[in-house]
CSV table of C-alpha atoms and ligand atoms in Angstrom, one decimal:
chain,number,residue,atom,x,y,z
X,291,MET,CA,-16.6,-31.4,-18.4
X,292,VAL,CA,-15.3,-29.9,-21.6
X,293,SER,CA,-13.0,-31.8,-23.9
X,294,ALA,CA,-9.7,-30.4,-25.1
X,295,THR,CA,-10.0,-28.5,-28.3
X,296,PRO,CA,-7.2,-27.7,-30.6
X,297,VAL,CA,-6.1,-24.2,-30.1
X,298,GLY,CA,-3.2,-22.3,-31.8
X,299,ARG,CA,0.2,-22.4,-30.1
X,300,ARG,CA,0.1,-18.7,-29.5
X,301,LEU,CA,-3.3,-19.0,-27.8
X,302,PHE,CA,-2.1,-22.0,-25.8
X,303,LEU,CA,0.9,-20.1,-24.5
X,304,ALA,CA,-1.3,-17.1,-23.7
X,305,MET,CA,-3.4,-19.5,-21.6
X,306,VAL,CA,-0.4,-20.9,-19.8
X,307,GLY,CA,0.7,-17.4,-19.0
X,308,ALA,CA,-2.7,-16.5,-17.8
X,309,THR,CA,-2.8,-19.5,-15.5
X,310,ALA,CA,0.5,-18.7,-13.9
X,311,ALA,CA,-0.1,-15.0,-13.4
X,312,GLY,CA,-3.8,-14.5,-13.2
X,313,VAL,CA,-5.6,-17.2,-11.3
X,314,LEU,CA,-5.7,-16.0,-7.7
X,315,PHE,CA,-8.0,-18.7,-6.3
X,316,GLY,CA,-11.0,-20.6,-7.3
X,317,ALA,CA,-14.1,-21.0,-5.2
X,318,ARG,CA,-17.7,-20.1,-5.6
X,319,ALA,CA,-18.2,-16.6,-4.5
X,320,GLN,CA,-19.9,-16.1,-1.1
X,321,SER,CA,-19.4,-19.7,-0.1
X,322,GLY,CA,-18.0,-20.5,3.3
X,323,LEU,CA,-15.1,-22.2,1.5
X,324,GLU,CA,-14.2,-19.0,-0.3
X,325,ARG,CA,-14.4,-16.9,2.9
X,326,VAL,CA,-12.0,-19.3,4.7
X,327,LEU,CA,-9.6,-19.6,1.8
X,328,ARG,CA,-9.6,-16.1,0.5
X,329,PRO,CA,-6.8,-14.7,2.8
X,330,LEU,CA,-4.6,-17.7,1.9
X,331,THR,CA,-5.2,-18.1,-1.7
X,332,ALA,CA,-5.5,-14.5,-2.7
X,333,ARG,CA,-1.8,-14.2,-1.8
X,334,ASP,CA,-0.8,-17.6,-3.2
X,335,GLY,CA,1.6,-17.2,-6.1
X,336,THR,CA,2.7,-20.9,-5.9
X,337,GLY,CA,-0.2,-22.5,-7.7
X,338,LEU,CA,-1.3,-24.3,-4.6
X,339,SER,CA,-4.8,-22.9,-5.1
X,340,SER,CA,-5.1,-25.0,-8.2
X,341,PHE,CA,-5.4,-28.1,-5.9
X,342,LEU,CA,-8.6,-26.8,-4.5
X,343,PRO,CA,-11.8,-28.5,-5.6
X,344,THR,CA,-12.9,-26.1,-8.3
X,345,ALA,CA,-14.9,-28.2,-10.8
X,346,GLY,CA,-18.0,-26.3,-11.8
X,347,ARG,CA,-16.8,-23.3,-9.9
X,348,PHE,CA,-15.5,-19.9,-10.9
X,349,ARG,CA,-11.8,-19.3,-11.2
X,350,ILE,CA,-11.0,-15.8,-10.2
X,351,TYR,CA,-8.9,-14.1,-12.8
X,352,SER,CA,-7.0,-10.8,-12.8
X,353,VAL,CA,-4.3,-10.3,-15.4
X,354,ALA,CA,-3.2,-7.3,-13.2
X,355,GLY,CA,-2.1,-9.8,-10.5
X,356,PHE,CA,-4.2,-8.1,-7.8
X,357,LEU,CA,-7.9,-7.5,-7.0
X,358,PRO,CA,-8.7,-3.8,-7.2
X,359,GLU,CA,-11.2,-2.5,-4.7
X,360,ARG,CA,-13.6,0.3,-5.1
X,361,SER,CA,-16.5,1.0,-2.7
X,362,ARG,CA,-20.0,1.5,-4.0
X,363,GLU,CA,-19.8,5.1,-2.7
X,364,GLU,CA,-16.7,6.0,-4.6
X,365,TYR,CA,-17.6,4.1,-7.8
X,366,ARG,CA,-18.1,6.0,-11.1
X,367,LEU,CA,-18.8,4.6,-14.5
X,368,ASP,CA,-17.4,7.1,-17.2
X,369,VAL,CA,-19.3,7.0,-20.5
X,370,ASP,CA,-17.6,9.2,-23.0
X,371,GLY,CA,-16.2,9.5,-26.6
X,372,LEU,CA,-18.8,9.9,-29.3
X,373,VAL,CA,-21.7,10.7,-27.1
X,374,ASP,CA,-24.0,13.7,-26.7
X,375,ALA,CA,-23.6,13.9,-23.0
X,376,PRO,CA,-20.6,12.3,-21.3
X,377,GLN,CA,-21.5,10.6,-18.0
X,378,ALA,CA,-19.9,9.8,-14.7
X,379,LEU,CA,-22.6,7.5,-13.4
X,380,THR,CA,-22.7,6.6,-9.7
X,381,TYR,CA,-23.7,3.2,-8.4
X,382,ASP,CA,-27.1,4.7,-7.4
X,383,ASP,CA,-27.5,6.1,-10.9
X,384,LEU,CA,-27.2,2.6,-12.2
X,385,LEU,CA,-29.6,1.2,-9.6
X,386,GLY,CA,-32.1,3.9,-10.8
X,387,LEU,CA,-32.1,2.5,-14.4
X,388,PRO,CA,-34.4,-0.4,-15.4
X,389,ARG,CA,-33.2,-3.6,-13.7
X,390,THR,CA,-32.6,-6.7,-15.8
X,391,ALA,CA,-31.9,-10.3,-14.7
X,392,ILE,CA,-30.3,-13.1,-16.8
X,393,THR,CA,-29.5,-16.6,-15.7
X,394,ALA,CA,-27.1,-18.5,-17.9
X,395,ASP,CA,-24.0,-20.7,-17.8
X,396,PHE,CA,-20.7,-18.8,-17.5
X,397,GLN,CA,-18.1,-20.3,-19.8
X,398,CYS,CA,-14.4,-19.5,-19.9
X,399,VAL,CA,-12.6,-20.2,-23.2
X,400,THR,CA,-10.1,-22.4,-21.3
X,401,GLY,CA,-12.9,-24.9,-20.6
X,402,TRP,CA,-14.4,-24.3,-17.2
X,403,ARG,CA,-18.0,-23.6,-16.9
X,404,VAL,CA,-20.4,-22.6,-14.1
X,405,ALA,CA,-24.0,-23.6,-14.6
X,406,ASP,CA,-26.9,-21.3,-14.1
X,407,VAL,CA,-25.3,-18.1,-12.8
X,408,ALA,CA,-27.8,-15.4,-12.0
X,409,TRP,CA,-26.8,-11.9,-13.0
X,410,GLU,CA,-28.6,-8.6,-12.4
X,411,GLY,CA,-27.8,-5.1,-13.7
X,412,VAL,CA,-28.7,-2.6,-16.4
X,413,ARG,CA,-28.8,-3.3,-20.1
X,414,LEU,CA,-25.7,-1.8,-21.7
X,415,ALA,CA,-28.1,-0.4,-24.3
X,416,ASP,CA,-29.9,1.6,-21.6
X,417,VAL,CA,-26.6,3.0,-20.3
X,418,LEU,CA,-25.7,4.1,-23.8
X,419,ASP,CA,-29.1,5.8,-24.2
X,420,VAL,CA,-28.4,7.9,-21.2
X,421,ALA,CA,-25.3,9.3,-22.8
X,422,GLY,CA,-26.7,9.4,-26.4
X,423,VAL,CA,-24.6,7.7,-29.0
X,424,GLN,CA,-23.6,9.9,-31.9
X,425,ASP,CA,-23.9,9.1,-35.6
X,426,GLY,CA,-20.7,7.5,-36.9
X,427,ALA,CA,-20.0,5.5,-33.8
X,428,THR,CA,-19.4,1.8,-34.5
X,429,HIS,CA,-17.7,0.2,-31.5
X,430,LEU,CA,-17.2,0.4,-27.7
X,431,ARG,CA,-13.9,0.3,-25.8
X,432,PHE,CA,-14.1,-0.8,-22.2
X,433,THR,CA,-11.4,-0.2,-19.6
X,434,SER,CA,-11.1,-1.8,-16.2
X,435,PHE,CA,-10.2,0.3,-13.2
X,436,ASP,CA,-7.4,-2.3,-12.7
X,437,ARG,CA,-5.8,0.0,-15.4
X,438,ILE,CA,-4.7,-3.0,-17.5
X,439,TYR,CA,-7.6,-5.0,-18.8
X,440,THR,CA,-9.6,-3.8,-21.8
X,441,GLU,CA,-12.4,-5.1,-24.0
X,442,SER,CA,-14.3,-4.2,-27.1
X,443,LEU,CA,-17.8,-4.8,-28.6
X,444,THR,CA,-19.5,-3.6,-31.7
X,445,LEU,CA,-22.4,-1.2,-31.1
X,446,GLU,CA,-24.7,-3.9,-32.5
X,447,GLN,CA,-23.4,-6.5,-30.0
X,448,ALA,CA,-23.6,-4.0,-27.2
X,449,ARG,CA,-27.3,-3.3,-27.8
X,450,ARG,CA,-28.3,-6.9,-27.4
X,451,SER,CA,-30.7,-7.5,-24.5
X,452,ASP,CA,-28.3,-10.1,-23.0
X,453,VAL,CA,-25.4,-7.7,-22.5
X,454,LEU,CA,-25.4,-6.1,-19.0
X,455,VAL,CA,-23.6,-3.6,-16.9
X,456,ALA,CA,-23.9,-6.0,-13.9
X,457,TYR,CA,-24.0,-5.1,-10.2
X,458,ALA,CA,-25.3,-8.3,-8.7
X,459,MET,CA,-24.6,-12.0,-9.3
X,460,LEU,CA,-25.2,-15.5,-7.9
X,461,ASP,CA,-27.8,-15.3,-5.2
X,462,ASP,CA,-28.7,-11.7,-5.5
X,463,GLU,CA,-25.5,-10.6,-3.8
X,464,PRO,CA,-23.7,-7.4,-4.8
X,465,ILE,CA,-20.7,-8.4,-7.0
X,466,SER,CA,-17.6,-9.1,-4.8
X,467,ASP,CA,-14.3,-7.5,-5.4
X,468,ALA,CA,-13.0,-10.8,-6.6
X,469,HIS,CA,-15.7,-11.1,-9.2
X,470,GLY,CA,-15.1,-7.6,-10.6
X,471,GLY,CA,-17.4,-5.5,-8.3
X,472,PRO,CA,-19.0,-3.2,-7.7
X,473,VAL,CA,-19.8,-3.2,-11.4
X,474,ARG,CA,-18.6,-5.4,-14.2
X,475,LEU,CA,-19.6,-6.2,-17.8
X,476,TYR,CA,-21.6,-9.4,-18.5
X,477,VAL,CA,-21.8,-10.5,-22.1
X,478,ALA,CA,-23.9,-13.6,-21.9
X,479,PRO,CA,-23.5,-15.1,-25.4
X,480,MET,CA,-19.7,-14.8,-25.4
X,481,TYR,CA,-16.8,-16.4,-23.6
X,482,GLY,CA,-15.9,-15.0,-20.2
X,483,TYR,CA,-13.0,-12.8,-21.3
X,484,LYS,CA,-15.5,-10.4,-22.9
X,485,SER,CA,-17.1,-9.9,-19.4
X,486,LEU,CA,-14.6,-7.3,-18.2
X,487,LYS,CA,-14.3,-7.0,-14.5
X,488,TRP,CA,-14.1,-3.7,-12.5
X,489,LEU,CA,-15.7,-1.7,-15.2
X,490,GLY,CA,-14.4,1.9,-15.2
X,491,GLU,CA,-14.9,3.4,-18.5
X,492,ILE,CA,-17.0,2.9,-21.7
X,493,GLU,CA,-15.7,4.9,-24.6
X,494,VAL,CA,-17.8,5.2,-27.7
X,495,VAL,CA,-15.6,5.1,-30.8
X,496,ASP,CA,-15.6,4.7,-34.6
X,497,ARG,CA,-13.2,1.8,-35.0
X,498,ILE,CA,-12.4,-1.5,-33.3
X,499,GLU,CA,-9.6,-1.6,-30.8
X,500,PRO,CA,-9.1,-5.2,-29.8
X,501,GLY,CA,-9.0,-5.9,-26.1
X,502,TYR,CA,-6.4,-7.4,-23.8
X,503,TRP,CA,-6.8,-11.1,-24.7
X,504,GLU,CA,-7.6,-10.3,-28.3
X,505,ARG,CA,-4.2,-8.7,-28.8
X,506,ARG,CA,-2.9,-12.0,-27.5
X,507,GLY,CA,-4.6,-14.3,-30.0
X,508,TYR,CA,-8.2,-14.7,-28.9
X,509,ASP,CA,-11.1,-13.9,-31.2
X,510,VAL,CA,-12.7,-10.5,-31.1
X,511,ASP,CA,-16.1,-12.0,-31.7
X,512,ALA,CA,-16.1,-14.5,-28.9
X,513,TRP,CA,-19.4,-16.3,-29.4
X,514,ILE,CA,-19.7,-19.4,-27.2
X,515,GLY,CA,-19.5,-22.5,-29.4
X,516,ARG,CA,-18.4,-20.8,-32.6
X,517,SER,CA,-15.1,-19.0,-31.9
X,518,ASN,CA,-11.6,-19.7,-30.7
X,519,GLY,CA,-11.7,-23.1,-32.4
X,520,ARG,CA,-14.2,-24.4,-29.7
X,521,ASP,CA,-17.5,-26.2,-30.1
X,522,ASP,CA,-19.0,-25.8,-26.6
X,523,ASP,CA,-22.7,-26.1,-26.2
X,524,PRO,CA,-24.3,-22.6,-26.6
X,525,VAL,CA,-25.6,-21.1,-23.4
E,235,MTE,N1,-10.4,-6.8,-15.4
E,235,MTE,C1,-10.4,-8.1,-15.8
E,235,MTE,N2,-11.5,-8.7,-16.3
E,235,MTE,C2,-11.6,-10.0,-16.6
E,235,MTE,C3,-10.4,-10.8,-16.6
E,235,MTE,C4,-9.3,-10.2,-16.0
E,235,MTE,O1,-8.2,-10.9,-15.9
E,235,MTE,N3,-9.3,-8.9,-15.6
E,235,MTE,N4,-10.5,-12.1,-17.0
E,235,MTE,C5,-11.6,-12.5,-17.9
E,235,MTE,C6,-11.8,-13.9,-18.0
E,235,MTE,S1,-10.7,-14.8,-19.0
E,235,MTE,C7,-12.8,-14.6,-17.5
E,235,MTE,S2,-13.1,-16.2,-17.8
E,235,MTE,C8,-13.7,-13.9,-16.5
E,235,MTE,C9,-13.6,-14.6,-15.1
E,235,MTE,O2,-14.5,-14.0,-14.2
E,235,MTE,P1,-14.3,-14.3,-12.7
E,235,MTE,O3,-12.9,-13.9,-12.3
E,235,MTE,O4,-15.4,-13.6,-12.0
E,235,MTE,O5,-14.4,-15.8,-12.5
E,235,MTE,O6,-13.4,-12.5,-16.3
E,235,MTE,C10,-12.9,-11.9,-17.4
E,235,MTE,N5,-12.8,-10.5,-17.1
E,236,MO,MO1,-11.6,-16.8,-19.4
């Protein structure tokens, strides 16, 4: 798979911490394996789940230590800060915006990679246009409804066509709770930690506020293959 790459000690310790606290189980979403294992592994704090065959599969991460749940009916995406018209978009509002599909490898900075994952959703740029970004805005601050995880992007990065507010993944399924549904961020050209799960709020701001992992030593600009001391193949 991916060979070990030198990473700073601080970063290494952050990864070890993440592995102990944040990996709930690892299996490809919607597979029979996952359905069978979910009740066991979601509660497994022993690390037993790491013996499951997970090569080429997603690890399910939650730094919060639990998987928050929100139904599509109760879901809202707040878009606020330096915008003309603050929004509380429903799931159906998002479905009503132009649908975009991207298929690419999903790459975690710790090394695991899932090939050819299909994502569907709305371009983040289109969501921003609904709210109307004001002059002087430079960055976005994303907050998960797990109330702990945060992320950031520059406005320029956010407007790329391969950055999605995603509501479907894998084989056209809605995004499961485990994978950050009903709506998560998907930042195709960057390592997985930029793809914030359980997306609750997008705040338009005028300065960078580093996200959860960035405050713990990871690069803010997390381009695959040219950040965090790694040299993975680009997606
Ligand atoms: N809210 C939240 N989003 C998150 C994380 C997390 O712990 N909490 N982990 C990140 C990391 S490091 C990766 S690699 C991906 C993993 O996505 P998955 O759990 O669907 O496999 O989610 C990212 N988004
Ligand atoms: Mo990751």
